[in-house]
Amino acid sequence: MNFFSPAEICDNMVKGCNNKAKLSIGKMIVLGIFAGVFIGFGAYGFTVITSGAGTGFEATFAKYIGAGVFPVGLMLVVICGAELFTGNNLMTLSLFKKEITVGAMLRNWGVVWMANLIGSVLLAWLMSQSGLYGEAMTAKAIGIAEAKCAIPLMPVIIRAIFCNMLVCLAVWMQSGAKDIIGKIFAIWFPIMLFVLSGFEHSVANMFFIPMGILCGADVTWAQAFLNNIIPVTLGNIIGGAIIIPVCYHFTYAKKAA
């Protein structure tokens, strides 16, 4: 076969997660900053395409095209190599097999989450100084940030759960491909679906909301974290560190454990 079976994918994922647990703090920080920037590039592309769109079919079509561009961020993370908090939630696979410790996993998650935040906010600040945000782009950035921070707690957590289920399934599927084209398509469709669906991704929001704040959104930094980024992070963990790994560990890894 020109792709790996689900059981082989599970083994590949465990090996990859073991390697993530062994990374030095310095490498986690550098690769985490890169991942924040890469996801921010995808978020920026989405904003470019959807800004200035009207209503009805025009807005829907623009959102579809924007959702098709957004997956570039995860493609860069996976193929070029970077450390993304949401994808690293799959490290619980290695934890279930007792190949890494809780401490090693939480060390990775904590350092990578902070590095993703640094990369995302840094990109947002640089974009705010670039002159690329005209009137339509600024209005779109403000609208995205204010809308995200206005979502009630339970809906935002549910959207975050679904989001990271799809992100981790994209990471899972690309691990089954043996060539770059296969990896690109494996990543593309699940990520496009989560964007089209309006689900919530913590690292993407580390760019979207600060970008909106820098453009003048009526959102404080405290609201950015308390209303969105922190609850979305928790929802992402439920979807990506519990639901997907538990199911696949039970079905594909437990027999070999």
mmCIF file of N, CA and C in Angstrom, residues 37-133:
data_model
loop_
_atom_site.group_PDB
_atom_site.id
_atom_site.type_symbol
_atom_site.label_atom_id
_atom_site.label_comp_id
_atom_site.label_asym_id
_atom_site.label_seq_id
_atom_site.Cartn_x
_atom_site.Cartn_y
_atom_site.Cartn_z
ATOM 1 N N VAL A 37 3.526 31.465 14.310
ATOM 2 C CA VAL A 37 3.620 32.292 13.104
ATOM 3 C C VAL A 37 2.959 31.586 11.923
ATOM 4 N N PHE A 38 3.210 30.282 11.773
ATOM 5 C CA PHE A 38 2.648 29.544 10.639
ATOM 6 C C PHE A 38 1.119 29.537 10.672
ATOM 7 N N ILE A 39 0.543 29.261 11.844
ATOM 8 C CA ILE A 39 -0.918 29.269 11.961
ATOM 9 C C ILE A 39 -1.444 30.685 11.743
ATOM 10 N N GLY A 40 -0.681 31.676 12.211
ATOM 11 C CA GLY A 40 -1.063 33.069 11.983
ATOM 12 C C GLY A 40 -1.077 33.424 10.509
ATOM 13 N N PHE A 41 -0.145 32.873 9.732
ATOM 14 C CA PHE A 41 -0.149 33.108 8.282
ATOM 15 C C PHE A 41 -1.463 32.614 7.668
ATOM 16 N N GLY A 42 -1.890 31.420 8.090
ATOM 17 C CA GLY A 42 -3.161 30.901 7.588
ATOM 18 C C GLY A 42 -4.329 31.783 7.990
ATOM 19 N N ALA A 43 -4.312 32.264 9.243
ATOM 20 C CA ALA A 43 -5.377 33.148 9.724
ATOM 21 C C ALA A 43 -5.368 34.474 8.970
ATOM 22 N N TYR A 44 -4.173 34.980 8.677
ATOM 23 C CA TYR A 44 -4.065 36.214 7.902
ATOM 24 C C TYR A 44 -4.648 36.020 6.504
ATOM 25 N N GLY A 45 -4.319 34.895 5.862
ATOM 26 C CA GLY A 45 -4.853 34.614 4.536
ATOM 27 C C GLY A 45 -6.370 34.550 4.551
ATOM 28 N N PHE A 46 -6.932 33.941 5.591
ATOM 29 C CA PHE A 46 -8.388 33.874 5.730
ATOM 30 C C PHE A 46 -8.979 35.277 5.813
ATOM 31 N N THR A 47 -8.327 36.150 6.587
ATOM 32 C CA THR A 47 -8.815 37.517 6.753
ATOM 33 C C THR A 47 -8.754 38.288 5.436
ATOM 34 N N VAL A 48 -7.671 38.124 4.684
ATOM 35 C CA VAL A 48 -7.534 38.811 3.388
ATOM 36 C C VAL A 48 -8.684 38.450 2.469
ATOM 37 N N ILE A 49 -8.993 37.166 2.384
ATOM 38 C CA ILE A 49 -9.994 36.693 1.426
ATOM 39 C C ILE A 49 -11.414 37.061 1.851
ATOM 40 N N THR A 50 -11.691 37.031 3.148
ATOM 41 C CA THR A 50 -13.065 37.280 3.608
ATOM 42 C C THR A 50 -13.354 38.755 3.886
ATOM 43 N N SER A 51 -12.332 39.598 3.945
ATOM 44 C CA SER A 51 -12.584 41.020 4.217
ATOM 45 C C SER A 51 -13.236 41.665 2.997
ATOM 46 N N GLY A 52 -14.191 42.512 3.256
ATOM 47 C CA GLY A 52 -14.870 43.228 2.178
ATOM 48 C C GLY A 52 -15.949 42.441 1.483
ATOM 49 N N ALA A 53 -16.118 41.162 1.863
ATOM 50 C CA ALA A 53 -17.180 40.355 1.247
ATOM 51 C C ALA A 53 -18.536 40.864 1.694
ATOM 52 N N GLY A 54 -19.507 40.774 0.811
ATOM 53 C CA GLY A 54 -20.848 41.256 1.125
ATOM 54 C C GLY A 54 -21.609 40.260 1.982
ATOM 55 N N THR A 55 -22.858 40.049 1.641
ATOM 56 C CA THR A 55 -23.689 39.111 2.400
ATOM 57 C C THR A 55 -24.171 38.008 1.468
ATOM 58 N N GLY A 56 -24.884 37.059 2.031
ATOM 59 C CA GLY A 56 -25.462 35.992 1.228
ATOM 60 C C GLY A 56 -24.416 35.115 0.573
ATOM 61 N N PHE A 57 -24.633 34.807 -0.700
ATOM 62 C CA PHE A 57 -23.746 33.882 -1.411
ATOM 63 C C PHE A 57 -22.320 34.403 -1.473
ATOM 64 N N GLU A 58 -22.145 35.705 -1.647
ATOM 65 C CA GLU A 58 -20.799 36.271 -1.735
ATOM 66 C C GLU A 58 -20.013 36.009 -0.462
ATOM 67 N N ALA A 59 -20.639 36.221 0.684
ATOM 68 C CA ALA A 59 -19.966 35.992 1.960
ATOM 69 C C ALA A 59 -19.675 34.512 2.165
ATOM 70 N N THR A 60 -20.629 33.651 1.790
ATOM 71 C CA THR A 60 -20.434 32.211 1.940
ATOM 72 C C THR A 60 -19.294 31.722 1.052
ATOM 73 N N PHE A 61 -19.263 32.215 -0.191
ATOM 74 C CA PHE A 61 -18.204 31.804 -1.125
ATOM 75 C C PHE A 61 -16.844 32.282 -0.629
ATOM 76 N N ALA A 62 -16.781 33.518 -0.118
ATOM 77 C CA ALA A 62 -15.520 34.053 0.403
ATOM 78 C C ALA A 62 -15.050 33.231 1.598
ATOM 79 N N LYS A 63 -15.986 32.838 2.462
ATOM 80 C CA LYS A 63 -15.618 32.026 3.624
ATOM 81 C C LYS A 63 -15.093 30.665 3.179
ATOM 82 N N TYR A 64 -15.699 30.104 2.139
ATOM 83 C CA TYR A 64 -15.248 28.813 1.616
ATOM 84 C C TYR A 64 -13.824 28.906 1.079
ATOM 85 N N ILE A 65 -13.543 29.949 0.300
ATOM 86 C CA ILE A 65 -12.192 30.126 -0.245
ATOM 87 C C ILE A 65 -11.204 30.406 0.883
ATOM 88 N N GLY A 66 -11.613 31.239 1.842
ATOM 89 C CA GLY A 66 -10.738 31.519 2.986
ATOM 90 C C GLY A 66 -10.432 30.272 3.784
ATOM 91 N N ALA A 67 -11.442 29.416 3.963
ATOM 92 C CA ALA A 67 -11.237 28.156 4.676
ATOM 93 C C ALA A 67 -10.284 27.245 3.907
ATOM 94 N N GLY A 68 -10.274 27.377 2.574
ATOM 95 C CA GLY A 68 -9.369 26.582 1.761
ATOM 96 C C GLY A 68 -7.922 27.035 1.853
ATOM 97 N N VAL A 69 -7.720 28.299 2.245
ATOM 98 C CA VAL A 69 -6.366 28.843 2.396
ATOM 99 C C VAL A 69 -5.819 28.584 3.799
ATOM 100 N N PHE A 70 -6.682 28.621 4.784
ATOM 101 C CA PHE A 70 -6.254 28.498 6.181
ATOM 102 C C PHE A 70 -5.388 27.263 6.462
ATOM 103 N N PRO A 71 -5.669 26.086 5.852
ATOM 104 C CA PRO A 71 -4.874 24.891 6.168
ATOM 105 C C PRO A 71 -3.389 24.999 5.853
ATOM 106 N N VAL A 72 -2.980 26.017 5.091
ATOM 107 C CA VAL A 72 -1.549 26.218 4.822
ATOM 108 C C VAL A 72 -0.771 26.272 6.138
ATOM 109 N N GLY A 73 -1.377 26.827 7.171
ATOM 110 C CA GLY A 73 -0.699 26.942 8.460
ATOM 111 C C GLY A 73 -0.284 25.587 9.011
ATOM 112 N N LEU A 74 -1.225 24.618 9.037
ATOM 113 C CA LEU A 74 -0.880 23.300 9.569
ATOM 114 C C LEU A 74 0.042 22.548 8.620
ATOM 115 N N MET A 75 -0.092 22.787 7.317
ATOM 116 C CA MET A 75 0.838 22.169 6.365
ATOM 117 C C MET A 75 2.267 22.597 6.671
ATOM 118 N N LEU A 76 2.462 23.874 6.954
ATOM 119 C CA LEU A 76 3.793 24.372 7.296
ATOM 120 C C LEU A 76 4.295 23.745 8.596
ATOM 121 N N VAL A 77 3.400 23.623 9.568
ATOM 122 C CA VAL A 77 3.784 23.042 10.851
ATOM 123 C C VAL A 77 4.251 21.597 10.680
ATOM 124 N N VAL A 78 3.460 20.803 9.965
ATOM 125 C CA VAL A 78 3.728 19.368 9.857
ATOM 126 C C VAL A 78 4.883 19.074 8.905
ATOM 127 N N ILE A 79 4.865 19.698 7.730
ATOM 128 C CA ILE A 79 5.843 19.343 6.701
ATOM 129 C C ILE A 79 7.185 20.033 6.925
ATOM 130 N N CYS A 80 7.145 21.305 7.332
ATOM 131 C CA CYS A 80 8.396 22.025 7.569
ATOM 132 C C CYS A 80 8.970 21.728 8.950
ATOM 133 N N GLY A 81 8.104 21.345 9.872
ATOM 134 C CA GLY A 81 8.554 20.995 11.217
ATOM 135 C C GLY A 81 8.395 22.131 12.198
ATOM 136 N N ALA A 82 7.432 22.018 13.110
ATOM 137 C CA ALA A 82 7.215 23.009 14.165
ATOM 138 C C ALA A 82 6.420 22.332 15.277
ATOM 139 N N GLU A 83 6.299 23.008 16.411
ATOM 140 C CA GLU A 83 5.610 22.443 17.574
ATOM 141 C C GLU A 83 4.312 23.213 17.835
ATOM 142 N N LEU A 84 3.188 22.549 17.593
ATOM 143 C CA LEU A 84 1.873 23.155 17.750
ATOM 144 C C LEU A 84 1.142 22.519 18.922
ATOM 145 N N PHE A 85 0.689 23.346 19.853
ATOM 146 C CA PHE A 85 0.040 22.849 21.062
ATOM 147 C C PHE A 85 -1.121 21.910 20.757
ATOM 148 N N THR A 86 -1.987 22.286 19.847
ATOM 149 C CA THR A 86 -3.192 21.489 19.594
ATOM 150 C C THR A 86 -2.845 20.120 19.029
ATOM 151 N N GLY A 87 -1.892 20.060 18.107
ATOM 152 C CA GLY A 87 -1.457 18.763 17.589
ATOM 153 C C GLY A 87 -0.750 17.940 18.647
ATOM 154 N N ASN A 88 0.000 18.606 19.508
ATOM 155 C CA ASN A 88 0.741 17.907 20.562
ATOM 156 C C ASN A 88 -0.165 17.340 21.647
ATOM 157 N N ASN A 89 -1.451 17.702 21.613
ATOM 158 C CA ASN A 89 -2.392 17.078 22.541
ATOM 159 C C ASN A 89 -2.446 15.560 22.346
ATOM 160 N N LEU A 90 -2.059 15.090 21.161
ATOM 161 C CA LEU A 90 -2.028 13.652 20.881
ATOM 162 C C LEU A 90 -0.952 12.921 21.687
ATOM 163 N N MET A 91 -0.126 13.656 22.404
ATOM 164 C CA MET A 91 0.911 13.021 23.224
ATOM 165 C C MET A 91 0.333 12.108 24.294
ATOM 166 N N THR A 92 -0.963 12.239 24.583
ATOM 167 C CA THR A 92 -1.569 11.317 25.550
ATOM 168 C C THR A 92 -1.522 9.870 25.052
ATOM 169 N N LEU A 93 -1.392 9.680 23.723
ATOM 170 C CA LEU A 93 -1.211 8.325 23.193
ATOM 171 C C LEU A 93 0.012 7.662 23.815
ATOM 172 N N SER A 94 1.120 8.409 23.847
ATOM 173 C CA SER A 94 2.346 7.883 24.451
ATOM 174 C C SER A 94 2.192 7.711 25.958
ATOM 175 N N LEU A 95 1.443 8.620 26.572
ATOM 176 C CA LEU A 95 1.201 8.527 28.010
ATOM 177 C C LEU A 95 0.420 7.256 28.339
ATOM 178 N N PHE A 96 -0.611 6.951 27.539
ATOM 179 C CA PHE A 96 -1.414 5.752 27.772
ATOM 180 C C PHE A 96 -0.567 4.483 27.637
ATOM 181 N N LYS A 97 0.427 4.516 26.763
ATOM 182 C CA LYS A 97 1.309 3.365 26.567
ATOM 183 C C LYS A 97 2.484 3.364 27.555
ATOM 184 N N LYS A 98 2.487 4.358 28.445
ATOM 185 C CA LYS A 98 3.508 4.487 29.489
ATOM 186 C C LYS A 98 4.919 4.655 28.915
ATOM 187 N N GLU A 99 4.998 5.334 27.775
ATOM 188 C CA GLU A 99 6.300 5.579 27.157
ATOM 189 C C GLU A 99 6.820 6.983 27.457
ATOM 190 N N ILE A 100 5.956 7.859 27.966
ATOM 191 C CA ILE A 100 6.377 9.161 28.476
ATOM 192 C C ILE A 100 5.683 9.393 29.805
ATOM 193 N N THR A 101 6.181 10.337 30.567
ATOM 194 C CA THR A 101 5.579 10.655 31.863
ATOM 195 C C THR A 101 4.609 11.837 31.734
ATOM 196 N N VAL A 102 3.756 11.966 32.730
ATOM 197 C CA VAL A 102 2.843 13.114 32.767
ATOM 198 C C VAL A 102 3.651 14.415 32.779
ATOM 199 N N GLY A 103 4.732 14.424 33.551
ATOM 200 C CA GLY A 103 5.562 15.623 33.649
ATOM 201 C C GLY A 103 6.157 16.022 32.311
ATOM 202 N N ALA A 104 6.646 15.032 31.549
ATOM 203 C CA ALA A 104 7.239 15.329 30.245
ATOM 204 C C ALA A 104 6.195 15.875 29.284
ATOM 205 N N MET A 105 4.993 15.320 29.349
ATOM 206 C CA MET A 105 3.915 15.791 28.479
ATOM 207 C C MET A 105 3.504 17.220 28.829
ATOM 208 N N LEU A 106 3.284 17.478 30.122
ATOM 209 C CA LEU A 106 2.861 18.812 30.540
ATOM 210 C C LEU A 106 3.960 19.845 30.298
ATOM 211 N N ARG A 107 5.207 19.440 30.429
ATOM 212 C CA ARG A 107 6.337 20.326 30.105
ATOM 213 C C ARG A 107 6.264 20.765 28.650
ATOM 214 N N ASN A 108 6.032 19.808 27.772
ATOM 215 C CA ASN A 108 5.909 20.140 26.351
ATOM 216 C C ASN A 108 4.710 21.043 26.103
ATOM 217 N N TRP A 109 3.556 20.676 26.628
ATOM 218 C CA TRP A 109 2.351 21.461 26.409
ATOM 219 C C TRP A 109 2.519 22.904 26.899
ATOM 220 N N GLY A 110 3.058 23.059 28.105
ATOM 221 C CA GLY A 110 3.190 24.398 28.673
ATOM 222 C C GLY A 110 4.145 25.275 27.890
ATOM 223 N N VAL A 111 5.316 24.737 27.562
ATOM 224 C CA VAL A 111 6.315 25.522 26.824
ATOM 225 C C VAL A 111 5.816 25.840 25.421
ATOM 226 N N VAL A 112 5.244 24.839 24.750
ATOM 227 C CA VAL A 112 4.785 25.029 23.376
ATOM 228 C C VAL A 112 3.603 26.007 23.325
ATOM 229 N N TRP A 113 2.678 25.908 24.290
ATOM 230 C CA TRP A 113 1.535 26.836 24.319
ATOM 231 C C TRP A 113 2.029 28.284 24.437
ATOM 232 N N MET A 114 2.962 28.517 25.346
ATOM 233 C CA MET A 114 3.497 29.865 25.521
ATOM 234 C C MET A 114 4.254 30.326 24.281
ATOM 235 N N ALA A 115 5.021 29.425 23.669
ATOM 236 C CA ALA A 115 5.771 29.783 22.463
ATOM 237 C C ALA A 115 4.830 30.065 21.292
ATOM 238 N N ASN A 116 3.755 29.268 21.176
ATOM 239 C CA ASN A 116 2.737 29.544 20.149
ATOM 240 C C ASN A 116 2.141 30.932 20.347
ATOM 241 N N LEU A 117 1.878 31.284 21.604
ATOM 242 C CA LEU A 117 1.324 32.604 21.913
ATOM 243 C C LEU A 117 2.295 33.708 21.507
ATOM 244 N N ILE A 118 3.563 33.532 21.833
ATOM 245 C CA ILE A 118 4.569 34.536 21.476
ATOM 246 C C ILE A 118 4.631 34.715 19.964
ATOM 247 N N GLY A 119 4.685 33.605 19.226
ATOM 248 C CA GLY A 119 4.765 33.684 17.772
ATOM 249 C C GLY A 119 3.537 34.334 17.165
ATOM 250 N N SER A 120 2.364 33.988 17.675
ATOM 251 C CA SER A 120 1.116 34.536 17.144
ATOM 252 C C SER A 120 0.998 36.032 17.392
ATOM 253 N N VAL A 121 1.281 36.450 18.629
ATOM 254 C CA VAL A 121 1.173 37.877 18.974
ATOM 255 C C VAL A 121 2.246 38.685 18.247
ATOM 256 N N LEU A 122 3.441 38.117 18.139
ATOM 257 C CA LEU A 122 4.516 38.799 17.400
ATOM 258 C C LEU A 122 4.112 39.023 15.956
ATOM 259 N N LEU A 123 3.542 38.001 15.317
ATOM 260 C CA LEU A 123 3.089 38.167 13.933
ATOM 261 C C LEU A 123 1.989 39.213 13.843
ATOM 262 N N ALA A 124 1.040 39.184 14.792
ATOM 263 C CA ALA A 124 -0.047 40.171 14.783
ATOM 264 C C ALA A 124 0.511 41.591 14.896
ATOM 265 N N TRP A 125 1.480 41.788 15.790
ATOM 266 C CA TRP A 125 2.062 43.127 15.943
ATOM 267 C C TRP A 125 2.783 43.564 14.671
ATOM 268 N N LEU A 126 3.551 42.661 14.077
ATOM 269 C CA LEU A 126 4.269 43.000 12.838
ATOM 270 C C LEU A 126 3.286 43.317 11.713
ATOM 271 N N MET A 127 2.204 42.546 11.623
ATOM 272 C CA MET A 127 1.185 42.819 10.607
ATOM 273 C C MET A 127 0.534 44.180 10.835
ATOM 274 N N SER A 128 0.357 44.543 12.107
ATOM 275 C CA SER A 128 -0.260 45.843 12.410
ATOM 276 C C SER A 128 0.639 47.005 11.994
ATOM 277 N N GLN A 129 1.934 46.729 11.865
ATOM 278 C CA GLN A 129 2.894 47.759 11.462
ATOM 279 C C GLN A 129 3.226 47.688 9.967
ATOM 280 N N SER A 130 2.621 46.741 9.254
ATOM 281 C CA SER A 130 3.015 46.474 7.868
ATOM 282 C C SER A 130 2.336 47.372 6.844
ATOM 283 N N GLY A 131 1.232 47.992 7.236
ATOM 284 C CA GLY A 131 0.469 48.789 6.280
ATOM 285 C C GLY A 131 -0.437 47.959 5.393
ATOM 286 N N LEU A 132 -0.529 46.662 5.654
ATOM 287 C CA LEU A 132 -1.356 45.783 4.827
ATOM 288 C C LEU A 132 -2.829 45.809 5.226
ATOM 289 N N TYR A 133 -3.094 46.277 6.432
ATOM 290 C CA TYR A 133 -4.474 46.296 6.907
ATOM 291 C C TYR A 133 -5.140 47.613 6.537
#
